Structure formats: C-alpha cells, structure tokens
PDB file of C-alpha atoms in Angstrom:
ATOM      1  CA  MET A  75      87.404 -10.547 -16.556  1.00 29.00           C
ATOM      2  CA  ILE A  76      84.148  -9.192 -17.913  1.00 38.00           C
ATOM      3  CA  GLY A  77      81.907 -11.363 -19.836  1.00 41.00           C
ATOM      4  CA  TRP A  78      82.568  -9.375 -23.134  1.00 42.00           C
ATOM      5  CA  LEU A  79      86.269  -9.558 -22.766  1.00 42.00           C
ATOM      6  CA  LYS A  80      86.275 -13.615 -22.093  1.00 39.00           C
ATOM      7  CA  ARG A  81      84.817 -14.110 -25.525  1.00 44.00           C
ATOM      8  CA  ALA A  82      86.606 -11.646 -27.604  1.00 45.00           C
ATOM      9  CA  GLY A  83      88.496 -12.551 -30.591  1.00 48.00           C
ATOM     10  CA  LYS A  84      92.287 -11.864 -31.493  1.00 54.00           C
ATOM     11  CA  GLY A  85      94.090  -9.088 -33.259  1.00 63.00           C
ATOM     12  CA  VAL A  86      92.052  -6.234 -31.378  1.00 71.00           C
ATOM     13  CA  SER A  87      93.476  -4.528 -28.160  1.00 80.00           C
ATOM     14  CA  VAL A  88      91.747  -4.774 -25.055  1.00 85.00           C
ATOM     15  CA  ASP A  89      91.429  -0.954 -24.996  1.00 85.00           C
ATOM     16  CA  LEU A  90      89.940  -0.820 -28.416  1.00 90.00           C
ATOM     17  CA  ARG A  91      87.434  -3.767 -27.573  1.00 91.00           C
ATOM     18  CA  HIS A  92      86.587  -1.843 -24.069  1.00 92.00           C
ATOM     19  CA  ASP A  93      85.812   1.283 -26.315  1.00 94.00           C
ATOM     20  CA  ILE A  94      83.637  -0.271 -28.817  1.00 95.00           C
ATOM     21  CA  HIS A  95      81.914  -2.242 -26.156  1.00 94.00           C
ATOM     22  CA  GLU A  96      81.164   1.233 -24.221  1.00 95.00           C
ATOM     23  CA  GLU A  97      79.770   2.333 -27.787  1.00 96.00           C
ATOM     24  CA  LEU A  98      77.623  -0.664 -28.035  1.00 95.00           C
ATOM     25  CA  VAL A  99      75.855   0.214 -24.377  1.00 94.00           C
ATOM     26  CA  VAL A 100      75.230   3.739 -25.571  1.00 95.00           C
ATOM     27  CA  LEU A 101      73.544   2.359 -28.279  1.00 95.00           C
ATOM     28  CA  ARG A 102      71.394   0.302 -26.443  1.00 93.00           C
ATOM     29  CA  GLN A 103      70.604   3.388 -24.338  1.00 93.00           C
ATOM     30  CA  ARG A 104      69.580   5.312 -27.517  1.00 93.00           C
ATOM     31  CA  ALA A 105      67.514   2.386 -28.679  1.00 93.00           C
ATOM     32  CA  PRO A 106      65.754   0.293 -26.358  1.00 91.00           C
ATOM     33  CA  GLU A 107      64.238  -1.806 -28.857  1.00 92.00           C
ATOM     34  CA  ILE A 108      67.502  -3.351 -29.430  1.00 94.00           C
ATOM     35  CA  THR A 109      68.018  -6.788 -28.041  1.00 94.00           C
ATOM     36  CA  GLY A 110      71.522  -7.208 -28.972  1.00 94.00           C
ATOM     37  CA  ALA A 111      74.840  -6.011 -30.487  1.00 96.00           C
ATOM     38  CA  LEU A 112      78.044  -7.595 -31.969  1.00 96.00           C
ATOM     39  CA  THR A 113      80.955  -6.449 -33.429  1.00 96.00           C
ATOM     40  CA  CYS A 114      83.644  -8.520 -35.923  1.00 95.00           C
ATOM     41  CA  THR A 115      86.206  -8.092 -38.100  1.00 94.00           C
ATOM     42  CA  ILE A 116      85.273  -8.172 -41.560  1.00 92.00           C
ATOM     43  CA  ASP A 117      87.122 -11.294 -41.364  1.00 93.00           C
ATOM     44  CA  GLY A 118      84.446 -12.892 -38.947  1.00 93.00           C
ATOM     45  CA  MET A 119      86.760 -12.799 -35.616  1.00 93.00           C
ATOM     46  CA  LEU A 120      84.424 -11.707 -32.742  1.00 93.00           C
ATOM     47  CA  VAL A 121      85.494  -8.076 -31.081  1.00 94.00           C
ATOM     48  CA  THR A 122      82.860  -7.682 -28.869  1.00 93.00           C
ATOM     49  CA  THR A 123      79.334  -8.577 -28.034  1.00 93.00           C
ATOM     50  CA  ASP A 124      76.840  -8.716 -25.628  1.00 90.00           C
ATOM     51  CA  LEU A 125      74.764 -11.619 -27.157  1.00 88.00           C
ATOM     52  CA  ALA A 126      74.356 -14.510 -24.742  1.00 85.00           C
ATOM     53  CA  ALA A 127      74.564 -17.368 -27.683  1.00 87.00           C
ATOM     54  CA  ASP A 128      76.049 -18.659 -31.083  1.00 89.00           C
ATOM     55  CA  THR A 129      78.305 -15.335 -30.877  1.00 91.00           C
ATOM     56  CA  GLU A 130      81.370 -17.043 -33.262  1.00 92.00           C
ATOM     57  CA  GLN A 131      78.165 -18.169 -35.963  1.00 94.00           C
ATOM     58  CA  THR A 132      77.232 -14.778 -35.867  1.00 93.00           C
ATOM     59  CA  ALA A 133      80.654 -13.122 -36.286  1.00 94.00           C
ATOM     60  CA  ALA A 134      81.266 -15.537 -39.190  1.00 94.00           C
ATOM     61  CA  LEU A 135      78.013 -15.037 -40.581  1.00 94.00           C
ATOM     62  CA  THR A 136      77.960 -11.443 -40.185  1.00 95.00           C
ATOM     63  CA  SER A 137      81.217 -11.452 -42.072  1.00 93.00           C
ATOM     64  CA  ALA A 138      79.956 -13.289 -45.164  1.00 94.00           C
ATOM     65  CA  LEU A 139      76.797 -11.039 -44.995  1.00 94.00           C
ATOM     66  CA  LEU A 140      78.961  -7.829 -45.482  1.00 92.00           C
ATOM     67  CA  SER A 141      80.824  -9.577 -48.281  1.00 92.00           C
ATOM     68  CA  LEU A 142      77.708 -10.695 -50.256  1.00 95.00           C
ATOM     69  CA  SER A 143      76.101  -6.782 -49.622  1.00 95.00           C
ATOM     70  CA  ARG A 144      79.229  -4.986 -50.724  1.00 93.00           C
ATOM     71  CA  LYS A 145      79.166  -7.058 -54.147  1.00 95.00           C
ATOM     72  CA  MET A 146      75.196  -6.646 -54.353  1.00 96.00           C
ATOM     73  CA  THR A 147      75.706  -2.877 -54.136  1.00 95.00           C
ATOM     74  CA  ASP A 148      78.712  -2.998 -56.724  1.00 96.00           C
ATOM     75  CA  LEU A 149      76.426  -5.026 -58.910  1.00 97.00           C
ATOM     76  CA  ALA A 150      73.483  -2.891 -58.466  1.00 97.00           C
ATOM     77  CA  ARG A 151      75.338   0.399 -58.954  1.00 97.00           C
ATOM     78  CA  ILE A 152      73.988   1.725 -56.038  1.00 96.00           C
ATOM     79  CA  GLY A 153      76.871   3.445 -54.033  1.00 94.00           C
ATOM     80  CA  ARG A 154      78.373   2.854 -51.184  1.00 89.00           C
ATOM     81  CA  LEU A 155      76.547   0.115 -48.560  1.00 89.00           C
ATOM     82  CA  GLU A 156      75.319   1.403 -45.851  1.00 88.00           C
ATOM     83  CA  GLU A 157      73.584  -1.499 -44.358  1.00 92.00           C
ATOM     84  CA  THR A 158      71.852  -4.880 -44.682  1.00 96.00           C
ATOM     85  CA  LEU A 159      68.547  -4.967 -43.138  1.00 96.00           C
ATOM     86  CA  ILE A 160      67.164  -8.774 -42.667  1.00 96.00           C
ATOM     87  CA  SER A 161      63.181  -8.925 -41.295  1.00 96.00           C
ATOM     88  CA  GLY A 162      61.744 -12.234 -40.012  1.00 96.00           C
ATOM     89  CA  THR A 163      58.701 -12.670 -38.376  1.00 96.00           C
ATOM     90  CA  GLN A 164      60.029 -12.597 -34.776  1.00 95.00           C
ATOM     91  CA  GLY A 165      62.832  -9.393 -35.223  1.00 96.00           C
ATOM     92  CA  HIS A 166      65.406  -8.089 -37.368  1.00 96.00           C
ATOM     93  CA  THR A 167      69.090  -7.892 -37.972  1.00 96.00           C
ATOM     94  CA  ALA A 168      70.958  -5.021 -39.318  1.00 97.00           C
ATOM     95  CA  CYS A 169      74.660  -5.359 -40.244  1.00 96.00           C
ATOM     96  CA  TYR A 170      76.628  -2.073 -40.881  1.00 95.00           C
ATOM     97  CA  ALA A 171      80.276  -1.493 -42.372  1.00 93.00           C
ATOM     98  CA  ALA A 172      81.972   0.299 -39.424  1.00 93.00           C
ATOM     99  CA  GLY A 173      85.198   1.799 -41.297  1.00 90.00           C
ATOM    100  CA  PRO A 174      87.135  -1.070 -43.516  1.00 90.00           C
ATOM    101  CA  THR A 175      87.721  -3.535 -40.834  1.00 91.00           C
ATOM    102  CA  ILE A 176      84.690  -3.965 -38.153  1.00 94.00           C
ATOM    103  CA  VAL A 177      81.417  -4.721 -38.847  1.00 95.00           C
ATOM    104  CA  LEU A 178      78.418  -3.964 -36.407  1.00 96.00           C
ATOM    105  CA  THR A 179      75.580  -6.329 -36.389  1.00 97.00           C
ATOM    106  CA  VAL A 180      72.269  -5.152 -34.483  1.00 96.00           C
ATOM    107  CA  LEU A 181      69.118  -7.385 -33.282  1.00 96.00           C
ATOM    108  CA  ALA A 182      65.633  -5.893 -32.493  1.00 96.00           C
ATOM    109  CA  GLY A 183      62.336  -7.513 -31.855  1.00 93.00           C
ATOM    110  CA  GLN A 184      59.362  -7.565 -33.477  1.00 92.00           C
ATOM    111  CA  GLY A 185      57.466  -4.015 -33.745  1.00 92.00           C
ATOM    112  CA  ALA A 186      60.754  -2.278 -33.543  1.00 94.00           C
ATOM    113  CA  ASN A 187      60.998   1.308 -34.699  1.00 95.00           C
ATOM    114  CA  LEU A 188      63.044   0.392 -38.345  1.00 94.00           C
ATOM    115  CA  GLY A 189      63.642   4.311 -38.746  1.00 94.00           C
ATOM    116  CA  LEU A 190      65.291   4.471 -35.081  1.00 94.00           C
ATOM    117  CA  LEU A 191      67.167   1.385 -35.636  1.00 94.00           C
ATOM    118  CA  ARG A 192      68.706   2.329 -38.875  1.00 94.00           C
ATOM    119  CA  ILE A 193      69.829   6.018 -37.551  1.00 95.00           C
ATOM    120  CA  GLU A 194      71.192   4.608 -34.507  1.00 96.00           C
ATOM    121  CA  GLY A 195      72.558   1.686 -36.080  1.00 96.00           C
ATOM    122  CA  ARG A 196      74.677   4.121 -38.790  1.00 96.00           C
ATOM    123  CA  ARG A 197      75.448   6.722 -35.797  1.00 97.00           C
ATOM    124  CA  ALA A 198      76.973   3.744 -33.842  1.00 97.00           C
ATOM    125  CA  ALA A 199      79.056   2.306 -36.824  1.00 97.00           C
ATOM    126  CA  ASN A 200      80.407   5.623 -37.783  1.00 96.00           C
ATOM    127  CA  LYS A 201      81.549   6.149 -33.948  1.00 97.00           C
ATOM    128  CA  ILE A 202      83.012   2.484 -34.117  1.00 96.00           C
ATOM    129  CA  ALA A 203      85.083   3.143 -37.156  1.00 95.00           C
ATOM    130  CA  ALA A 204      86.055   6.542 -35.581  1.00 96.00           C
ATOM    131  CA  ILE A 205      87.075   4.539 -32.545  1.00 95.00           C
ATOM    132  CA  VAL A 206      89.272   2.127 -34.491  1.00 92.00           C
ATOM    133  CA  GLU A 207      90.866   4.724 -37.046  1.00 90.00           C
ATOM    134  CA  ARG A 208      92.227   6.590 -33.937  1.00 87.00           C
ATOM    135  CA  GLY A 209      93.092   3.152 -31.813  1.00 71.00           C
TER     136      GLY A 209
END
C-alpha cells in the first residue's frame, strides 16, 4: 500500500484521499518551494500527507489553528477566512480552509515566494473543496 494511505485517518474514502493526494502532487509541481503538505478534517483527523514525521500532531494543530483563525476573523470583522500564515526564522506554514470539512496545511522553506505560496495554496484548497463536494 502507498505510504500516504497507510497514515491516513478514518472517515474519508480511499478514492477521495487519492484524489486529494493527487491535488497535493500538482500543488508541489506548481510551487516547487513547498517542502510538505497535509490535509486533515476540521476535527484533526489526517486525510493525506507527504510529511515524513509528526503527521498526527500536525493535523491536530492544524485543526486548532483553523478554529482560532476563524474566531479571530469573526471578531475582527474582516470577512471570510482565506488563510493563516505563520512565518519562522527557517520557513513558513500556511493553512487554508478547503471547504467546510477539510483543512490544507502547506510548508515552505526560508526565502520562499510568499505570493506564489498564497496563490497556489488558495487554488489547491479550492480544488480540494470541489473534490470533497463531488465525492
């Protein structure tokens, strides 16, 4: 069995996980600065990933970050959440709501083109949302 399927959480069909994973492959081709990607449900269950380590913990934190970001967006009255971007000294992490039930997390290294990361992250999140909706 393919590695990303071995680590995938329950509740999402294998076919759906495969289609979502294929979108992650396309995302990495469009933005080669991306060093890893993960999708999970809004309650933190891993769907698919190409991260080598800490996948369950990353999925859980992604879920919590989405919840906090949505609350902050509402409190600040700045519209619908588009992304949460965290920048550190050695890279970036961006999280995107991919429809009402899935979250996309994208990792990029230091010096990554953040404009490209944001554009491609949003595009991938929209495509993943469409995959889930039709699935």
